[in-house]
């Protein structure tokens, strides 16, 4: 999603592109914590699948989902409320700082859906049914590309939102991917 956002925002301006780079890294650092925990859970689920212990896989998934959901709320709060003063202190450009805050103010909601999706990703990799993850990623990519085009540049009657449109497109794509995984499951 960040790569797609970057490609579209490169056509908007240097400030937006720089802000996307900074905000994207901040977002990615927090998501990596969820990925690390999800990978550990995936290993445990795969072991239980190898043992044929389906009940334990379900218990591990439940715990992973609860843990990642709780962590997601904490990360949301960090992105939403702690990142603006931190970025103000670190960045020299007020324009880039404001654009980063605009982006993370919206994108912060997506971390909740991303970490929920990571729990499902761990489950499906652990039980060796990976095509579901591929479908989810494909759906997210399509939604993000379409919404980036529409929301960043203001096509088809939508307002031109710039970097805020990129953030909103990514959040909706993350929501769509998580919703697909939940509905499929």
PDB file of C-alpha atoms in Angstrom:
ATOM      1  CA  UNK A   1       0.000   0.000   0.000  1.00  0.00           C
ATOM      2  CA  UNK A   2       2.821   2.402   0.816  1.00  0.00           C
ATOM      3  CA  UNK A   3       4.434   1.735  -2.549  1.00  0.00           C
ATOM      4  CA  UNK A   4       1.188   2.526  -4.375  1.00  0.00           C
ATOM      5  CA  UNK A   5       0.636   5.654  -2.267  1.00  0.00           C
ATOM      6  CA  UNK A   6       4.193   6.777  -3.007  1.00  0.00           C
ATOM      7  CA  UNK A   7       3.758   6.243  -6.749  1.00  0.00           C
ATOM      8  CA  UNK A   8       0.600   8.353  -6.811  1.00  0.00           C
ATOM      9  CA  UNK A   9       1.895  11.047  -4.452  1.00  0.00           C
ATOM     10  CA  UNK A  10       5.017  11.490  -6.581  1.00  0.00           C
ATOM     11  CA  UNK A  11       2.674  13.149  -9.085  1.00  0.00           C
ATOM     12  CA  UNK A  12       1.302  15.539  -6.437  1.00  0.00           C
ATOM     13  CA  UNK A  13       4.459  17.178  -5.109  1.00  0.00           C
ATOM     14  CA  UNK A  14       7.772  16.899  -3.300  1.00  0.00           C
ATOM     15  CA  UNK A  15       6.334  17.788   0.103  1.00  0.00           C
ATOM     16  CA  UNK A  16       3.750  15.015  -0.126  1.00  0.00           C
ATOM     17  CA  UNK A  17       6.342  12.546  -1.383  1.00  0.00           C
ATOM     18  CA  UNK A  18       8.730  13.395   1.476  1.00  0.00           C
ATOM     19  CA  UNK A  19       5.930  13.210   4.015  1.00  0.00           C
ATOM     20  CA  UNK A  20       4.843   9.846   2.664  1.00  0.00           C
ATOM     21  CA  UNK A  21       8.392   8.538   3.026  1.00  0.00           C
ATOM     22  CA  UNK A  22       8.654   9.630   6.660  1.00  0.00           C
ATOM     23  CA  UNK A  23       5.111   8.645   7.651  1.00  0.00           C
ATOM     24  CA  UNK A  24       5.337   5.340   5.780  1.00  0.00           C
ATOM     25  CA  UNK A  25       8.471   4.348   7.687  1.00  0.00           C
ATOM     26  CA  UNK A  26       6.865   5.303  11.019  1.00  0.00           C
ATOM     27  CA  UNK A  27       3.811   3.219  10.190  1.00  0.00           C
ATOM     28  CA  UNK A  28       5.933   0.305   8.970  1.00  0.00           C
ATOM     29  CA  UNK A  29       8.035   0.250  12.162  1.00  0.00           C
ATOM     30  CA  UNK A  30       4.910  -0.213  14.275  1.00  0.00           C
ATOM     31  CA  UNK A  31       3.392  -2.795  11.926  1.00  0.00           C
ATOM     32  CA  UNK A  32       6.621  -4.822  12.099  1.00  0.00           C
ATOM     33  CA  UNK A  33       5.959  -5.443  15.801  1.00  0.00           C
ATOM     34  CA  UNK A  34       2.647  -7.028  14.852  1.00  0.00           C
ATOM     35  CA  UNK A  35       4.284  -9.030  12.078  1.00  0.00           C
ATOM     36  CA  UNK A  36       6.905 -10.358  14.513  1.00  0.00           C
ATOM     37  CA  UNK A  37       4.235 -11.498  16.975  1.00  0.00           C
ATOM     38  CA  UNK A  38       2.179 -12.933  14.127  1.00  0.00           C
ATOM     39  CA  UNK A  39       5.167 -14.896  12.864  1.00  0.00           C
ATOM     40  CA  UNK A  40       5.692 -16.425  16.290  1.00  0.00           C
ATOM     41  CA  UNK A  41       2.025 -17.388  16.460  1.00  0.00           C
ATOM     42  CA  UNK A  42       2.203 -18.801  12.949  1.00  0.00           C
ATOM     43  CA  UNK A  43       5.071 -21.083  13.961  1.00  0.00           C
ATOM     44  CA  UNK A  44       3.136 -22.340  16.968  1.00  0.00           C
ATOM     45  CA  UNK A  45      -0.003 -22.917  14.881  1.00  0.00           C
ATOM     46  CA  UNK A  46       1.994 -24.769  12.219  1.00  0.00           C
ATOM     47  CA  UNK A  47       3.468 -27.010  14.892  1.00  0.00           C
ATOM     48  CA  UNK A  48      -0.009 -27.777  16.248  1.00  0.00           C
ATOM     49  CA  UNK A  49      -1.250 -28.430  12.707  1.00  0.00           C
ATOM     50  CA  UNK A  50       1.576 -30.914  12.242  1.00  0.00           C
ATOM     51  CA  UNK A  51       0.510 -32.619  15.451  1.00  0.00           C
ATOM     52  CA  UNK A  52      -3.108 -32.695  14.244  1.00  0.00           C
ATOM     53  CA  UNK A  53      -4.222 -30.655  17.247  1.00  0.00           C
ATOM     54  CA  UNK A  54      -6.980 -28.471  15.740  1.00  0.00           C
ATOM     55  CA  UNK A  55      -8.386 -27.342  19.081  1.00  0.00           C
ATOM     56  CA  UNK A  56      -5.026 -25.909  20.093  1.00  0.00           C
ATOM     57  CA  UNK A  57      -4.756 -24.072  16.747  1.00  0.00           C
ATOM     58  CA  UNK A  58      -8.083 -22.396  17.490  1.00  0.00           C
ATOM     59  CA  UNK A  59      -6.957 -21.431  20.982  1.00  0.00           C
ATOM     60  CA  UNK A  60      -3.686 -19.996  19.642  1.00  0.00           C
ATOM     61  CA  UNK A  61      -5.554 -18.058  16.974  1.00  0.00           C
ATOM     62  CA  UNK A  62      -7.978 -16.620  19.527  1.00  0.00           C
ATOM     63  CA  UNK A  63      -5.113 -15.487  21.758  1.00  0.00           C
ATOM     64  CA  UNK A  64      -3.222 -14.049  18.802  1.00  0.00           C
ATOM     65  CA  UNK A  65      -6.262 -12.109  17.643  1.00  0.00           C
ATOM     66  CA  UNK A  66      -6.906 -10.682  21.115  1.00  0.00           C
ATOM     67  CA  UNK A  67      -3.229  -9.813  21.668  1.00  0.00           C
ATOM     68  CA  UNK A  68      -2.798  -8.154  18.269  1.00  0.00           C
ATOM     69  CA  UNK A  69      -6.084  -6.264  18.666  1.00  0.00           C
ATOM     70  CA  UNK A  70      -4.945  -4.870  22.017  1.00  0.00           C
ATOM     71  CA  UNK A  71      -1.558  -3.939  20.592  1.00  0.00           C
ATOM     72  CA  UNK A  72      -3.294  -2.328  17.602  1.00  0.00           C
ATOM     73  CA  UNK A  73      -5.230  -0.021  19.909  1.00  0.00           C
ATOM     74  CA  UNK A  74      -1.987   1.012  21.597  1.00  0.00           C
ATOM     75  CA  UNK A  75      -0.306   1.608  18.256  1.00  0.00           C
ATOM     76  CA  UNK A  76      -3.302   3.584  17.040  1.00  0.00           C
ATOM     77  CA  UNK A  77      -2.958   5.862  20.063  1.00  0.00           C
ATOM     78  CA  UNK A  78       0.761   6.283  19.419  1.00  0.00           C
ATOM     79  CA  UNK A  79       0.220   7.172  15.751  1.00  0.00           C
ATOM     80  CA  UNK A  80      -2.752   9.410  16.416  1.00  0.00           C
ATOM     81  CA  UNK A  81      -1.551  11.321  19.460  1.00  0.00           C
ATOM     82  CA  UNK A  82       2.188  10.788  20.058  1.00  0.00           C
ATOM     83  CA  UNK A  83       3.478  11.109  16.507  1.00  0.00           C
ATOM     84  CA  UNK A  84       2.468  14.781  15.900  1.00  0.00           C
ATOM     85  CA  UNK A  85       4.639  16.224  18.715  1.00  0.00           C
ATOM     86  CA  UNK A  86       7.431  13.780  17.887  1.00  0.00           C
ATOM     87  CA  UNK A  87       7.404  14.750  14.211  1.00  0.00           C
ATOM     88  CA  UNK A  88       7.314  18.441  15.163  1.00  0.00           C
ATOM     89  CA  UNK A  89      10.480  17.916  17.175  1.00  0.00           C
ATOM     90  CA  UNK A  90      12.302  15.830  14.550  1.00  0.00           C
ATOM     91  CA  UNK A  91      11.427  17.361  11.183  1.00  0.00           C
ATOM     92  CA  UNK A  92      12.745  20.733  10.055  1.00  0.00           C
ATOM     93  CA  UNK A  93      10.162  21.475   7.389  1.00  0.00           C
ATOM     94  CA  UNK A  94       6.786  22.656   8.675  1.00  0.00           C
ATOM     95  CA  UNK A  95       5.190  21.677   5.368  1.00  0.00           C
ATOM     96  CA  UNK A  96       6.484  18.098   5.559  1.00  0.00           C
ATOM     97  CA  UNK A  97       5.540  17.887   9.251  1.00  0.00           C
ATOM     98  CA  UNK A  98       1.985  19.047   8.531  1.00  0.00           C
ATOM     99  CA  UNK A  99       1.652  16.623   5.615  1.00  0.00           C
ATOM    100  CA  UNK A 100       2.983  13.736   7.781  1.00  0.00           C
ATOM    101  CA  UNK A 101       0.476  14.602  10.484  1.00  0.00           C
ATOM    102  CA  UNK A 102      -2.336  14.786   7.914  1.00  0.00           C
ATOM    103  CA  UNK A 103      -1.368  11.362   6.586  1.00  0.00           C
ATOM    104  CA  UNK A 104      -0.873   9.625   9.944  1.00  0.00           C
ATOM    105  CA  UNK A 105      -3.984  11.238  11.404  1.00  0.00           C
ATOM    106  CA  UNK A 106      -6.033   9.210   8.935  1.00  0.00           C
ATOM    107  CA  UNK A 107      -3.738   6.225   8.353  1.00  0.00           C
ATOM    108  CA  UNK A 108      -3.523   5.510  12.082  1.00  0.00           C
ATOM    109  CA  UNK A 109      -6.982   3.900  11.898  1.00  0.00           C
ATOM    110  CA  UNK A 110      -5.667   1.330   9.439  1.00  0.00           C
ATOM    111  CA  UNK A 111      -3.229  -0.220  11.885  1.00  0.00           C
ATOM    112  CA  UNK A 112      -6.163  -1.816  13.681  1.00  0.00           C
ATOM    113  CA  UNK A 113      -7.270  -3.600  10.500  1.00  0.00           C
ATOM    114  CA  UNK A 114      -3.694  -4.482   9.560  1.00  0.00           C
ATOM    115  CA  UNK A 115      -2.952  -6.211  12.851  1.00  0.00           C
ATOM    116  CA  UNK A 116      -6.248  -8.101  12.725  1.00  0.00           C
ATOM    117  CA  UNK A 117      -5.304  -9.255   9.218  1.00  0.00           C
ATOM    118  CA  UNK A 118      -1.889 -10.335  10.530  1.00  0.00           C
ATOM    119  CA  UNK A 119      -3.617 -12.668  13.003  1.00  0.00           C
ATOM    120  CA  UNK A 120      -5.580 -14.273  10.162  1.00  0.00           C
ATOM    121  CA  UNK A 121      -2.442 -14.384   8.008  1.00  0.00           C
ATOM    122  CA  UNK A 122      -0.653 -16.293  10.759  1.00  0.00           C
ATOM    123  CA  UNK A 123      -3.538 -18.738  11.002  1.00  0.00           C
ATOM    124  CA  UNK A 124      -3.768 -19.459   7.282  1.00  0.00           C
ATOM    125  CA  UNK A 125      -0.014 -19.826   6.839  1.00  0.00           C
ATOM    126  CA  UNK A 126       0.100 -22.031   9.946  1.00  0.00           C
ATOM    127  CA  UNK A 127      -2.498 -24.402   8.503  1.00  0.00           C
ATOM    128  CA  UNK A 128      -1.005 -24.204   4.971  1.00  0.00           C
ATOM    129  CA  UNK A 129      -3.922 -22.534   3.189  1.00  0.00           C
ATOM    130  CA  UNK A 130      -2.087 -19.521   1.785  1.00  0.00           C
ATOM    131  CA  UNK A 131      -4.295 -18.774  -1.222  1.00  0.00           C
ATOM    132  CA  UNK A 132      -6.689 -16.914   1.091  1.00  0.00           C
ATOM    133  CA  UNK A 133      -3.917 -14.459   1.954  1.00  0.00           C
ATOM    134  CA  UNK A 134      -3.151 -14.005  -1.739  1.00  0.00           C
ATOM    135  CA  UNK A 135      -6.795 -13.179  -2.457  1.00  0.00           C
ATOM    136  CA  UNK A 136      -6.883 -10.716   0.426  1.00  0.00           C
ATOM    137  CA  UNK A 137      -3.698  -8.988  -0.754  1.00  0.00           C
ATOM    138  CA  UNK A 138      -5.031  -8.800  -4.308  1.00  0.00           C
ATOM    139  CA  UNK A 139      -8.303  -7.263  -3.127  1.00  0.00           C
ATOM    140  CA  UNK A 140      -6.413  -4.727  -1.012  1.00  0.00           C
ATOM    141  CA  UNK A 141      -4.177  -3.799  -3.925  1.00  0.00           C
ATOM    142  CA  UNK A 142      -7.074  -3.273  -6.340  1.00  0.00           C
ATOM    143  CA  UNK A 143      -9.061  -1.213  -3.813  1.00  0.00           C
ATOM    144  CA  UNK A 144      -6.015   0.904  -2.975  1.00  0.00           C
ATOM    145  CA  UNK A 145      -5.088   1.635  -6.599  1.00  0.00           C
ATOM    146  CA  UNK A 146      -8.639   2.628  -7.519  1.00  0.00           C
ATOM    147  CA  UNK A 147      -9.169   4.736  -4.402  1.00  0.00           C
ATOM    148  CA  UNK A 148      -5.739   6.380  -4.666  1.00  0.00           C
ATOM    149  CA  UNK A 149      -6.597   7.499  -8.188  1.00  0.00           C
ATOM    150  CA  UNK A 150     -10.040   8.737  -7.178  1.00  0.00           C
ATOM    151  CA  UNK A 151      -9.248  10.311  -3.790  1.00  0.00           C
ATOM    152  CA  UNK A 152      -5.787  11.799  -4.367  1.00  0.00           C
ATOM    153  CA  UNK A 153      -6.670  13.532  -7.628  1.00  0.00           C
ATOM    154  CA  UNK A 154     -10.407  14.046  -7.133  1.00  0.00           C
ATOM    155  CA  UNK A 155     -11.819  12.069 -10.046  1.00  0.00           C
ATOM    156  CA  UNK A 156     -15.427  10.926 -10.582  1.00  0.00           C
ATOM    157  CA  UNK A 157     -16.946  13.606  -8.398  1.00  0.00           C
ATOM    158  CA  UNK A 158     -14.781  12.957  -5.338  1.00  0.00           C
ATOM    159  CA  UNK A 159     -12.918  15.861  -3.739  1.00  0.00           C
ATOM    160  CA  UNK A 160      -9.199  16.222  -4.452  1.00  0.00           C
ATOM    161  CA  UNK A 161      -7.658  15.177  -1.143  1.00  0.00           C
ATOM    162  CA  UNK A 162      -3.950  14.810  -1.933  1.00  0.00           C
ATOM    163  CA  UNK A 163      -2.016  13.046   0.822  1.00  0.00           C
ATOM    164  CA  UNK A 164      -5.149  12.678   2.947  1.00  0.00           C
ATOM    165  CA  UNK A 165      -6.739  10.785   0.039  1.00  0.00           C
ATOM    166  CA  UNK A 166      -3.779   8.393  -0.049  1.00  0.00           C
ATOM    167  CA  UNK A 167      -4.182   7.732   3.659  1.00  0.00           C
ATOM    168  CA  UNK A 168      -7.932   7.199   3.370  1.00  0.00           C
ATOM    169  CA  UNK A 169      -7.486   4.882   0.385  1.00  0.00           C
ATOM    170  CA  UNK A 170      -5.006   2.773   2.346  1.00  0.00           C
ATOM    171  CA  UNK A 171      -7.264   2.572   5.403  1.00  0.00           C
ATOM    172  CA  UNK A 172     -10.214   1.480   3.271  1.00  0.00           C
ATOM    173  CA  UNK A 173      -8.001  -1.087   1.509  1.00  0.00           C
ATOM    174  CA  UNK A 174      -6.802  -2.446   4.868  1.00  0.00           C
ATOM    175  CA  UNK A 175     -10.392  -2.588   6.106  1.00  0.00           C
ATOM    176  CA  UNK A 176     -11.442  -4.420   2.939  1.00  0.00           C
ATOM    177  CA  UNK A 177      -8.618  -6.957   3.292  1.00  0.00           C
ATOM    178  CA  UNK A 178      -9.426  -7.636   6.944  1.00  0.00           C
ATOM    179  CA  UNK A 179     -13.148  -7.846   6.191  1.00  0.00           C
ATOM    180  CA  UNK A 180     -12.473 -10.403   3.441  1.00  0.00           C
ATOM    181  CA  UNK A 181     -10.459 -12.561   5.844  1.00  0.00           C
ATOM    182  CA  UNK A 182     -13.137 -12.336   8.543  1.00  0.00           C
ATOM    183  CA  UNK A 183     -16.011 -13.080   6.160  1.00  0.00           C
ATOM    184  CA  UNK A 184     -14.141 -15.947   4.502  1.00  0.00           C
ATOM    185  CA  UNK A 185     -13.277 -17.457   7.865  1.00  0.00           C
TER     186      UNK A 185
END
